[in-house]
């Protein structure tokens, strides 16, 4: 039995609503990267060590990634607008708390609350797009969502560098306060109150998913720090990872057997495009996160660029990605997604292979900017088609659940990318520069000239990993089927994208 089709009411203005949501989404993504630039200042000011300050970012990402399945489902139950506003409020208050802290422990705790706020907000942005835009116009809307993700990767490090240099590290958090207030007022006024769907809350599923994802993500994040061995007492990195996988397997078994209403409706994965888009976005999350580490370390340790100047290398990517977004958005509503997403993912893989070939201690900067520009083309063609294809056919009452799954896979991909590239960089450094093993990855300023070639080779070789992983995403994109709304006669309106379930 198909769920009732949910028509957009005439008084809903989808584009103003989307712009209001994008402001908050942009702030969330910027905060995922902005802290990296402030790490040295936080180390010095709070009198801590690298092991502790890493948790300023890890705590945020962990609190962001783990609850996404729950917050996506909760948005369907209480309404995406209400949950978005609650998350934005928590995020903004926690940001001020971060700036006011005077100890590393309190900063980490405040970042956990910031991550929880972000987790409440993110699925709602995709769910609202799915519910207020007709299926045949959703691509243009998702292109703005995707362009926001691409540009935020550039703005975070640059904005962080400017604020840290000019006002102090606290201001990377304080700046969220006025943006959060503006975002709250805009969302409150412009985002419509959408009908809610009565859902029973799967408490067993909530517990299993939380424990499983926490053990898996925490284990991966802590792997490199503890050399993939013991963390404390009998608890080991691999023990946590295996326990997480086992609990997730039990969670999936429970979701299949649950005769009521599961937290994760496995029927979502009956839609071929939803499953394939989740596979592809996992590889994108992996690659984009992984690529930044060797590139930024090369720029700073070999070329001697400041964090802000290093981030400026990504300007071509952001400019091209933003310029392509409206064009790709229009194409997304008219063109088979396999061609757009496949082209974007292939460009992304090629750009990283290309970077791995040109990185040398004395290479001209313009030779680095060419593959980075191609990465901008890739970003322009990846995000909108993947996000739109994942949600295009979802029943309206499962829009939040689908958005939660999609964003969870993206975040888990990012965590895997972060851990995977760290392991590979350490391995290549051990092979190329054994005397420097374990020191340059934590950042040691510009290296002596004798070490720059070996370090450059290590970073270049590390970039092959994300390039290779993206090829899995290319295959997934090429297997996309034609969206159902494209099969409808031109005279028949494609109002909702709902499919029979």
Tab-separated table of C-alpha atoms in Angstrom:
chain	number	residue	atom	x	y	z
A	1	UNK	CA	0.000	0.000	0.000
A	2	UNK	CA	1.534	3.291	-1.033
A	3	UNK	CA	1.671	6.094	1.518
A	4	UNK	CA	-0.525	9.058	0.734
A	5	UNK	CA	1.115	11.519	-1.604
A	6	UNK	CA	2.042	14.722	0.111
A	7	UNK	CA	1.412	17.712	-2.107
A	8	UNK	CA	3.241	20.978	-1.512
A	9	UNK	CA	0.758	23.622	-0.384
A	10	UNK	CA	0.571	26.806	-2.478
A	11	UNK	CA	1.829	29.071	0.330
A	12	UNK	CA	5.112	27.160	0.675
A	13	UNK	CA	8.001	29.066	-0.879
A	14	UNK	CA	10.651	26.367	-1.314
A	15	UNK	CA	13.645	28.466	-2.357
A	16	UNK	CA	13.616	30.947	0.553
A	17	UNK	CA	13.177	27.962	2.890
A	18	UNK	CA	16.155	26.211	1.314
A	19	UNK	CA	18.410	29.267	1.623
A	20	UNK	CA	17.531	29.522	5.307
A	21	UNK	CA	18.467	25.872	5.881
A	22	UNK	CA	21.660	26.114	3.834
A	23	UNK	CA	23.009	28.801	6.174
A	24	UNK	CA	22.897	26.410	9.125
A	25	UNK	CA	24.220	23.493	7.069
A	26	UNK	CA	27.139	25.648	5.918
A	27	UNK	CA	27.978	26.543	9.531
A	28	UNK	CA	27.996	22.845	10.524
A	29	UNK	CA	30.386	21.855	7.744
A	30	UNK	CA	32.725	24.783	8.367
A	31	UNK	CA	33.018	23.682	12.002
A	32	UNK	CA	34.101	20.229	10.845
A	33	UNK	CA	37.323	21.690	9.413
A	34	UNK	CA	37.923	25.082	11.036
A	35	UNK	CA	39.507	23.720	14.230
A	36	UNK	CA	42.462	22.142	12.404
A	37	UNK	CA	43.936	25.581	11.708
A	38	UNK	CA	43.579	26.611	15.367
A	39	UNK	CA	45.242	23.475	16.781
A	40	UNK	CA	48.656	25.076	17.527
A	41	UNK	CA	47.014	28.028	19.303
A	42	UNK	CA	44.778	25.748	21.382
A	43	UNK	CA	47.795	23.594	22.269
A	44	UNK	CA	49.668	26.617	23.561
A	45	UNK	CA	46.825	28.498	25.220
A	46	UNK	CA	45.292	25.548	27.078
A	47	UNK	CA	48.673	23.959	27.957
A	48	UNK	CA	47.783	20.550	26.574
A	49	UNK	CA	49.276	17.997	24.168
A	50	UNK	CA	48.522	16.779	20.657
A	51	UNK	CA	46.759	13.634	21.904
A	52	UNK	CA	44.207	15.732	23.797
A	53	UNK	CA	43.739	18.467	21.205
A	54	UNK	CA	42.954	15.890	18.507
A	55	UNK	CA	39.829	15.155	20.526
A	56	UNK	CA	38.581	18.707	19.944
A	57	UNK	CA	37.820	17.552	16.397
A	58	UNK	CA	37.230	13.851	17.100
A	59	UNK	CA	34.601	14.524	19.802
A	60	UNK	CA	32.682	16.769	17.406
A	61	UNK	CA	32.765	14.250	14.549
A	62	UNK	CA	31.830	11.360	16.841
A	63	UNK	CA	28.860	13.195	18.372
A	64	UNK	CA	27.862	14.301	14.874
A	65	UNK	CA	28.038	10.903	13.157
A	66	UNK	CA	26.635	8.464	15.726
A	67	UNK	CA	23.100	9.885	16.269
A	68	UNK	CA	22.306	10.636	12.583
A	69	UNK	CA	20.081	7.581	12.122
A	70	UNK	CA	18.082	8.581	15.199
A	71	UNK	CA	17.810	12.288	14.439
A	72	UNK	CA	16.750	11.572	10.861
A	73	UNK	CA	13.912	9.377	12.085
A	74	UNK	CA	13.020	11.825	14.856
A	75	UNK	CA	12.572	14.558	12.245
A	76	UNK	CA	9.836	12.486	10.583
A	77	UNK	CA	8.074	12.166	13.944
A	78	UNK	CA	8.250	15.671	15.472
A	79	UNK	CA	8.706	17.672	12.281
A	80	UNK	CA	11.937	18.639	10.517
A	81	UNK	CA	11.536	22.345	11.265
A	82	UNK	CA	11.188	21.853	15.024
A	83	UNK	CA	14.162	19.505	15.212
A	84	UNK	CA	16.282	21.756	13.003
A	85	UNK	CA	15.568	24.794	15.201
A	86	UNK	CA	16.287	22.801	18.368
A	87	UNK	CA	19.578	21.568	16.894
A	88	UNK	CA	20.557	25.076	15.754
A	89	UNK	CA	19.866	26.437	19.229
A	90	UNK	CA	22.005	23.722	20.859
A	91	UNK	CA	24.761	24.216	18.281
A	92	UNK	CA	24.857	27.993	18.803
A	93	UNK	CA	24.876	27.808	22.621
A	94	UNK	CA	27.585	25.117	22.528
A	95	UNK	CA	29.656	27.315	20.184
A	96	UNK	CA	29.659	30.153	22.721
A	97	UNK	CA	30.516	27.619	25.430
A	98	UNK	CA	33.501	26.442	23.341
A	99	UNK	CA	34.822	29.986	23.087
A	100	UNK	CA	34.473	30.628	26.827
A	101	UNK	CA	36.256	27.479	28.010
A	102	UNK	CA	39.668	27.693	29.669
A	103	UNK	CA	40.519	23.985	29.831
A	104	UNK	CA	40.904	21.309	27.171
A	105	UNK	CA	38.474	18.996	29.006
A	106	UNK	CA	35.641	21.535	28.959
A	107	UNK	CA	36.348	22.380	25.320
A	108	UNK	CA	36.000	18.715	24.364
A	109	UNK	CA	32.712	18.416	26.312
A	110	UNK	CA	31.362	21.566	24.639
A	111	UNK	CA	32.324	20.159	21.229
A	112	UNK	CA	30.284	17.019	21.988
A	113	UNK	CA	27.177	19.180	22.463
A	114	UNK	CA	28.049	21.096	19.316
A	115	UNK	CA	28.230	17.813	17.409
A	116	UNK	CA	24.860	16.699	18.799
A	117	UNK	CA	23.317	19.957	17.597
A	118	UNK	CA	24.819	19.424	14.141
A	119	UNK	CA	23.479	15.863	14.093
A	120	UNK	CA	19.960	17.146	14.773
A	121	UNK	CA	20.186	19.668	11.922
A	122	UNK	CA	21.824	17.859	9.003
A	123	UNK	CA	19.195	15.200	8.101
A	124	UNK	CA	16.453	17.833	8.254
A	125	UNK	CA	18.021	19.868	5.434
A	126	UNK	CA	17.790	16.934	3.018
A	127	UNK	CA	14.394	15.839	4.313
A	128	UNK	CA	12.883	19.297	3.764
A	129	UNK	CA	14.289	19.429	0.201
A	130	UNK	CA	12.710	16.051	-0.479
A	131	UNK	CA	9.335	17.180	0.877
A	132	UNK	CA	8.940	20.741	-0.453
A	133	UNK	CA	10.405	20.398	-3.954
A	134	UNK	CA	8.657	18.372	-6.666
A	135	UNK	CA	10.688	15.382	-7.866
A	136	UNK	CA	11.371	16.994	-11.252
A	137	UNK	CA	12.819	20.152	-9.623
A	138	UNK	CA	14.728	18.563	-6.776
A	139	UNK	CA	18.041	18.487	-8.631
A	140	UNK	CA	18.372	22.288	-8.700
A	141	UNK	CA	17.683	22.408	-4.958
A	142	UNK	CA	20.134	19.618	-4.174
A	143	UNK	CA	22.789	21.354	-6.282
A	144	UNK	CA	22.706	24.273	-3.852
A	145	UNK	CA	23.003	21.800	-0.967
A	146	UNK	CA	25.962	20.146	-2.690
A	147	UNK	CA	27.672	23.427	-3.592
A	148	UNK	CA	27.402	24.416	0.070
A	149	UNK	CA	29.253	21.247	1.065
A	150	UNK	CA	31.988	21.916	-1.493
A	151	UNK	CA	32.548	25.587	-0.647
A	152	UNK	CA	32.531	24.916	3.116
A	153	UNK	CA	35.628	22.726	2.732
A	154	UNK	CA	37.498	25.823	1.539
A	155	UNK	CA	35.986	28.437	3.840
A	156	UNK	CA	36.680	26.482	7.049
A	157	UNK	CA	40.506	26.545	6.938
A	158	UNK	CA	40.710	30.071	5.443
A	159	UNK	CA	38.237	31.588	7.890
A	160	UNK	CA	39.955	29.747	10.715
A	161	UNK	CA	43.344	31.146	9.735
A	162	UNK	CA	42.058	34.720	9.513
A	163	UNK	CA	40.244	34.537	12.867
A	164	UNK	CA	43.087	32.842	14.713
A	165	UNK	CA	45.666	35.298	13.346
A	166	UNK	CA	43.513	38.359	14.003
A	167	UNK	CA	41.354	37.687	17.078
A	168	UNK	CA	42.383	34.409	18.694
A	169	UNK	CA	41.197	30.802	18.479
A	170	UNK	CA	38.081	31.505	20.588
A	171	UNK	CA	36.589	33.466	17.694
A	172	UNK	CA	36.317	30.417	15.454
A	173	UNK	CA	33.488	29.507	17.854
A	174	UNK	CA	32.157	32.953	18.797
A	175	UNK	CA	31.469	33.734	15.124
A	176	UNK	CA	28.789	31.029	15.146
A	177	UNK	CA	26.678	33.021	17.616
A	178	UNK	CA	25.476	35.813	15.263
A	179	UNK	CA	25.236	33.375	12.339
A	180	UNK	CA	23.196	31.002	14.499
A	181	UNK	CA	20.792	33.763	15.583
A	182	UNK	CA	20.298	34.917	11.977
A	183	UNK	CA	19.857	31.315	10.841
A	184	UNK	CA	17.272	30.672	13.570
A	185	UNK	CA	15.184	33.735	12.645
A	186	UNK	CA	15.313	32.898	8.917
A	187	UNK	CA	14.412	29.229	9.440
A	188	UNK	CA	11.614	30.122	11.884
A	189	UNK	CA	10.089	32.541	9.367
A	190	UNK	CA	10.777	30.803	6.042
A	191	UNK	CA	10.797	27.031	6.626
A	192	UNK	CA	7.269	25.600	6.555
A	193	UNK	CA	5.764	23.425	9.289
A	194	UNK	CA	5.412	20.156	7.424
A	195	UNK	CA	2.973	17.396	8.401
A	196	UNK	CA	4.436	14.880	10.828
A	197	UNK	CA	4.040	11.137	10.634
A	198	UNK	CA	3.191	9.096	13.708
A	199	UNK	CA	6.108	6.781	14.323
A	200	UNK	CA	6.668	4.306	17.117
A	201	UNK	CA	10.193	4.779	18.378
A	202	UNK	CA	12.305	1.629	18.162
A	203	UNK	CA	14.142	1.871	21.509
A	204	UNK	CA	16.033	-1.393	21.015
A	205	UNK	CA	17.127	-0.170	17.580
A	206	UNK	CA	18.206	3.161	19.063
A	207	UNK	CA	20.363	1.419	21.673
A	208	UNK	CA	21.923	-1.041	19.220
A	209	UNK	CA	22.665	1.556	16.537
A	210	UNK	CA	24.164	3.985	19.052
A	211	UNK	CA	26.420	1.376	20.676
A	212	UNK	CA	27.444	-0.190	17.357
A	213	UNK	CA	28.249	3.073	15.582
A	214	UNK	CA	30.023	4.483	18.639
A	215	UNK	CA	32.316	1.445	18.987
A	216	UNK	CA	33.041	1.368	15.250
A	217	UNK	CA	33.678	5.103	14.780
A	218	UNK	CA	35.564	5.503	18.079
A	219	UNK	CA	37.759	2.504	17.310
A	220	UNK	CA	38.636	3.811	13.849
A	221	UNK	CA	39.322	7.343	15.129
A	222	UNK	CA	41.588	6.093	17.937
A	223	UNK	CA	43.384	3.465	15.853
A	224	UNK	CA	46.325	5.546	14.705
A	225	UNK	CA	46.785	7.247	18.089
A	226	UNK	CA	47.141	3.869	19.860
A	227	UNK	CA	49.063	2.177	17.032
A	228	UNK	CA	46.061	-0.138	16.503
A	229	UNK	CA	46.759	-1.835	19.842
A	230	UNK	CA	45.503	-1.490	23.410
A	231	UNK	CA	43.580	1.654	24.397
A	232	UNK	CA	43.166	1.030	28.113
A	233	UNK	CA	43.222	-2.199	30.100
A	234	UNK	CA	41.668	-5.035	28.101
A	235	UNK	CA	40.045	-2.641	25.591
A	236	UNK	CA	41.834	-2.650	22.231
A	237	UNK	CA	41.248	-0.778	18.992
A	238	UNK	CA	40.428	-3.935	17.055
A	239	UNK	CA	38.262	-5.205	19.906
A	240	UNK	CA	36.151	-2.046	19.664
A	241	UNK	CA	35.922	-2.204	15.871
A	242	UNK	CA	34.918	-5.873	15.851
A	243	UNK	CA	32.420	-5.286	18.690
A	244	UNK	CA	30.957	-2.366	16.733
A	245	UNK	CA	30.556	-4.503	13.599
A	246	UNK	CA	28.930	-7.312	15.605
A	247	UNK	CA	26.465	-4.937	17.286
A	248	UNK	CA	25.630	-3.324	13.920
A	249	UNK	CA	24.978	-6.812	12.509
A	250	UNK	CA	22.633	-7.506	15.462
A	251	UNK	CA	20.988	-4.111	14.811
A	252	UNK	CA	20.359	-4.998	11.146
A	253	UNK	CA	18.977	-8.418	12.157
A	254	UNK	CA	16.619	-6.706	14.611
A	255	UNK	CA	15.512	-4.215	11.960
A	256	UNK	CA	14.664	-7.096	9.622
A	257	UNK	CA	12.744	-9.002	12.330
A	258	UNK	CA	11.005	-5.984	13.921
A	259	UNK	CA	7.311	-6.353	13.060
A	260	UNK	CA	6.507	-2.873	14.363
A	261	UNK	CA	8.261	0.169	12.984
A	262	UNK	CA	12.054	-0.178	12.808
A	263	UNK	CA	14.448	2.732	13.252
A	264	UNK	CA	16.023	1.914	9.891
A	265	UNK	CA	13.411	0.736	7.384
A	266	UNK	CA	15.388	-1.781	5.355
A	267	UNK	CA	12.770	-1.350	2.635
A	268	UNK	CA	14.661	1.859	1.754
A	269	UNK	CA	17.387	-0.306	0.269
A	270	UNK	CA	14.921	-1.973	-2.093
A	271	UNK	CA	15.286	1.189	-4.107
A	272	UNK	CA	18.332	0.431	-6.226
A	273	UNK	CA	19.370	4.062	-6.602
A	274	UNK	CA	19.195	4.705	-2.850
A	275	UNK	CA	21.557	1.793	-2.147
A	276	UNK	CA	23.981	2.759	-4.910
A	277	UNK	CA	23.978	6.452	-3.948
A	278	UNK	CA	24.865	5.517	-0.361
A	279	UNK	CA	27.766	3.421	-1.645
A	280	UNK	CA	28.978	6.293	-3.820
A	281	UNK	CA	28.685	8.991	-1.138
A	282	UNK	CA	30.672	6.789	1.273
A	283	UNK	CA	33.574	6.813	-1.205
A	284	UNK	CA	33.218	10.590	-1.635
A	285	UNK	CA	33.272	11.165	2.135
A	286	UNK	CA	36.336	8.920	2.359
A	287	UNK	CA	38.226	10.585	-0.487
A	288	UNK	CA	37.516	14.262	0.227
A	289	UNK	CA	38.524	13.857	3.879
A	290	UNK	CA	41.582	11.744	3.076
A	291	UNK	CA	42.851	14.029	0.305
A	292	UNK	CA	43.067	17.114	2.525
A	293	UNK	CA	45.621	15.645	4.951
A	294	UNK	CA	48.549	14.895	2.591
A	295	UNK	CA	47.893	17.998	0.474
A	296	UNK	CA	47.874	20.403	3.436
A	297	UNK	CA	50.870	18.714	5.095
A	298	UNK	CA	52.841	18.941	1.831
A	299	UNK	CA	51.918	22.621	1.406
A	300	UNK	CA	53.014	23.520	4.934
A	301	UNK	CA	55.907	21.130	5.607
A	302	UNK	CA	57.525	21.162	2.160
A	303	UNK	CA	56.473	24.492	0.637
A	304	UNK	CA	56.429	26.409	3.926
A	305	UNK	CA	52.977	27.898	3.323
A	306	UNK	CA	50.945	29.184	6.262
A	307	UNK	CA	47.666	27.385	7.061
A	308	UNK	CA	45.707	30.211	5.428
A	309	UNK	CA	47.875	30.266	2.287
A	310	UNK	CA	47.695	26.462	2.109
A	311	UNK	CA	43.908	26.617	2.174
A	312	UNK	CA	44.006	29.185	-0.644
A	313	UNK	CA	45.260	26.394	-2.916
A	314	UNK	CA	41.658	25.140	-2.857
A	315	UNK	CA	40.218	28.381	-4.252
A	316	UNK	CA	39.904	27.018	-7.850
A	317	UNK	CA	37.970	24.028	-6.504
A	318	UNK	CA	35.479	26.173	-4.602
A	319	UNK	CA	35.001	28.742	-7.391
A	320	UNK	CA	34.463	26.144	-10.119
A	321	UNK	CA	32.213	24.026	-7.899
A	322	UNK	CA	30.024	27.022	-7.023
A	323	UNK	CA	29.855	28.199	-10.644
A	324	UNK	CA	28.818	24.765	-11.903
A	325	UNK	CA	26.143	24.191	-9.248
A	326	UNK	CA	23.195	25.922	-11.016
A	327	UNK	CA	24.118	24.382	-14.376
A	328	UNK	CA	24.437	20.862	-12.951
A	329	UNK	CA	21.243	21.380	-10.939
A	330	UNK	CA	19.262	21.968	-14.108
A	331	UNK	CA	20.882	18.954	-15.771
A	332	UNK	CA	20.114	16.768	-12.744
A	333	UNK	CA	16.379	17.193	-13.343
A	334	UNK	CA	16.671	16.254	-17.024
A	335	UNK	CA	19.608	13.874	-17.421
A	336	UNK	CA	20.121	10.277	-16.334
A	337	UNK	CA	22.076	10.462	-13.022
A	338	UNK	CA	24.596	7.827	-14.052
A	339	UNK	CA	26.156	10.196	-16.576
A	340	UNK	CA	26.436	13.202	-14.238
A	341	UNK	CA	27.476	11.400	-11.063
A	342	UNK	CA	29.725	8.977	-12.960
A	343	UNK	CA	31.497	11.871	-14.693
A	344	UNK	CA	31.924	13.749	-11.399
A	345	UNK	CA	33.302	10.758	-9.502
A	346	UNK	CA	35.665	9.904	-12.361
A	347	UNK	CA	36.948	13.500	-12.448
A	348	UNK	CA	37.489	13.326	-8.685
A	349	UNK	CA	39.531	10.134	-8.972
A	350	UNK	CA	41.554	11.468	-11.912
A	351	UNK	CA	42.280	14.738	-10.077
A	352	UNK	CA	43.763	12.848	-7.118
A	353	UNK	CA	45.829	10.544	-9.350
A	354	UNK	CA	47.008	13.689	-11.163
A	355	UNK	CA	47.978	15.387	-7.893
A	356	UNK	CA	49.922	12.307	-6.859
A	357	UNK	CA	51.995	12.626	-10.037
A	358	UNK	CA	52.795	16.359	-9.850
A	359	UNK	CA	53.584	16.780	-6.137
A	360	UNK	CA	57.299	17.530	-5.908
A	361	UNK	CA	59.318	19.816	-3.605
A	362	UNK	CA	59.866	22.442	-6.300
A	363	UNK	CA	56.827	22.030	-8.578
A	364	UNK	CA	55.291	25.280	-9.802
A	365	UNK	CA	52.125	26.189	-7.887
A	366	UNK	CA	50.103	26.480	-11.108
A	367	UNK	CA	50.763	22.790	-11.780
A	368	UNK	CA	49.102	21.985	-8.456
A	369	UNK	CA	46.154	24.244	-9.230
A	370	UNK	CA	45.238	22.369	-12.425
A	371	UNK	CA	44.241	19.072	-10.747
A	372	UNK	CA	42.644	21.075	-7.913
A	373	UNK	CA	40.545	22.872	-10.555
A	374	UNK	CA	39.502	19.480	-11.927
A	375	UNK	CA	38.487	18.600	-8.375
A	376	UNK	CA	36.151	21.614	-8.545
A	377	UNK	CA	34.547	20.162	-11.674
A	378	UNK	CA	34.194	16.873	-9.803
A	379	UNK	CA	32.524	18.556	-6.826
A	380	UNK	CA	30.134	20.354	-9.137
A	381	UNK	CA	29.023	17.106	-10.745
A	382	UNK	CA	29.037	14.777	-7.713
A	383	UNK	CA	27.071	16.250	-4.829
A	384	UNK	CA	23.784	17.233	-6.440
A	385	UNK	CA	23.244	14.100	-8.584
A	386	UNK	CA	24.170	11.780	-5.699
A	387	UNK	CA	22.002	13.530	-3.106
A	388	UNK	CA	19.073	13.880	-5.487
A	389	UNK	CA	19.293	10.288	-6.683
A	390	UNK	CA	19.405	8.971	-3.113
A	391	UNK	CA	16.203	10.771	-2.096
A	392	UNK	CA	14.296	11.081	-5.385
A	393	UNK	CA	12.126	7.982	-4.973
A	394	UNK	CA	11.746	7.945	-1.177
A	395	UNK	CA	8.220	7.880	0.259
A	396	UNK	CA	7.536	11.181	1.988
A	397	UNK	CA	6.981	9.579	5.405
A	398	UNK	CA	10.512	8.148	5.238
A	399	UNK	CA	12.319	11.266	3.986
A	400	UNK	CA	14.007	11.868	7.338
A	401	UNK	CA	15.038	8.235	7.767
A	402	UNK	CA	16.551	8.205	4.274
A	403	UNK	CA	18.414	11.463	4.883
A	404	UNK	CA	19.733	10.070	8.168
A	405	UNK	CA	21.102	6.963	6.447
A	406	UNK	CA	22.674	8.990	3.623
A	407	UNK	CA	24.434	11.394	5.974
A	408	UNK	CA	25.530	8.561	8.269
A	409	UNK	CA	27.236	6.716	5.418
A	410	UNK	CA	28.899	9.970	4.315
A	411	UNK	CA	30.240	10.617	7.827
A	412	UNK	CA	31.397	7.025	8.358
A	413	UNK	CA	33.179	7.292	5.007
A	414	UNK	CA	34.901	10.458	6.240
A	415	UNK	CA	36.039	8.731	9.456
A	416	UNK	CA	37.360	5.766	7.446
A	417	UNK	CA	39.174	8.179	5.133
A	418	UNK	CA	40.775	10.009	8.032
A	419	UNK	CA	41.984	6.789	9.635
A	420	UNK	CA	43.015	5.136	6.370
A	421	UNK	CA	45.101	8.047	5.104
A	422	UNK	CA	46.836	8.416	8.483
A	423	UNK	CA	47.915	4.766	8.384
A	424	UNK	CA	49.127	5.037	4.795
A	425	UNK	CA	51.023	8.312	5.409
A	426	UNK	CA	52.801	6.743	8.385
A	427	UNK	CA	53.669	3.668	6.305
A	428	UNK	CA	55.049	5.716	3.402
A	429	UNK	CA	57.012	7.963	5.754
A	430	UNK	CA	58.474	4.884	7.434
A	431	UNK	CA	59.618	3.692	3.998
A	432	UNK	CA	60.822	7.028	2.587
A	433	UNK	CA	61.931	8.885	5.724
A	434	UNK	CA	62.363	6.375	8.576
A	435	UNK	CA	64.150	8.951	10.756
A	436	UNK	CA	61.121	11.255	10.629
A	437	UNK	CA	58.488	8.606	11.339
A	438	UNK	CA	55.721	9.877	13.647
A	439	UNK	CA	56.950	13.487	13.845
A	440	UNK	CA	56.029	15.238	10.613
A	441	UNK	CA	52.480	13.958	10.572
A	442	UNK	CA	51.849	15.871	13.776
A	443	UNK	CA	53.294	18.946	12.139
A	444	UNK	CA	56.865	20.117	12.609
A	445	UNK	CA	57.000	23.267	10.485
A	446	UNK	CA	58.946	23.491	7.238
A	447	UNK	CA	61.305	20.573	6.810
A	448	UNK	CA	65.030	20.801	6.069
A	449	UNK	CA	65.745	20.619	2.352
A	450	UNK	CA	67.278	17.145	2.588
A	451	UNK	CA	63.985	15.690	3.843
A	452	UNK	CA	61.577	17.404	1.462
A	453	UNK	CA	61.839	14.938	-1.426
A	454	UNK	CA	61.074	11.906	0.737
A	455	UNK	CA	58.206	13.709	2.435
A	456	UNK	CA	56.748	14.845	-0.905
A	457	UNK	CA	56.961	11.278	-2.247
A	458	UNK	CA	55.150	9.971	0.845
A	459	UNK	CA	52.304	12.463	0.529
A	460	UNK	CA	52.012	11.867	-3.233
A	461	UNK	CA	51.868	8.100	-2.809
A	462	UNK	CA	49.222	8.472	-0.078
A	463	UNK	CA	46.891	10.281	-2.504
A	464	UNK	CA	46.572	7.111	-4.574
A	465	UNK	CA	44.382	5.582	-1.827
A	466	UNK	CA	41.440	8.054	-2.098
A	467	UNK	CA	41.804	8.038	-5.883
A	468	UNK	CA	41.423	4.240	-5.921
A	469	UNK	CA	38.508	4.191	-3.459
A	470	UNK	CA	36.607	6.643	-5.675
A	471	UNK	CA	36.621	4.084	-8.486
A	472	UNK	CA	34.173	2.022	-6.387
A	473	UNK	CA	31.910	5.078	-6.390
A	474	UNK	CA	32.274	5.396	-10.169
A	475	UNK	CA	31.046	1.822	-10.607
A	476	UNK	CA	28.112	2.431	-8.235
A	477	UNK	CA	27.099	5.576	-10.154
A	478	UNK	CA	27.249	3.816	-13.516
A	479	UNK	CA	24.751	1.260	-12.184
A	480	UNK	CA	22.074	3.897	-11.399
A	481	UNK	CA	18.682	3.209	-12.947
A	482	UNK	CA	16.572	5.882	-14.603
A	483	UNK	CA	14.492	7.798	-11.991
A	484	UNK	CA	10.802	6.928	-12.081
A	485	UNK	CA	9.634	10.509	-12.681
A	486	UNK	CA	11.542	10.587	-15.998
A	487	UNK	CA	9.338	7.781	-17.254
A	488	UNK	CA	6.142	9.812	-16.776
A	489	UNK	CA	4.479	11.519	-19.734
A	490	UNK	CA	5.218	15.240	-19.977
A	491	UNK	CA	1.549	16.031	-19.315
A	492	UNK	CA	1.608	14.192	-15.975
A	493	UNK	CA	2.980	16.267	-13.094
A	494	UNK	CA	5.791	14.711	-11.076
A	495	UNK	CA	4.723	16.243	-7.811
A	496	UNK	CA	6.205	14.129	-5.125
A	497	UNK	CA	8.532	11.404	-6.307
A	498	UNK	CA	6.640	8.845	-4.158
A	499	UNK	CA	6.958	5.270	-5.317
A	500	UNK	CA	4.884	2.276	-4.442
A	501	UNK	CA	6.181	0.392	-1.428
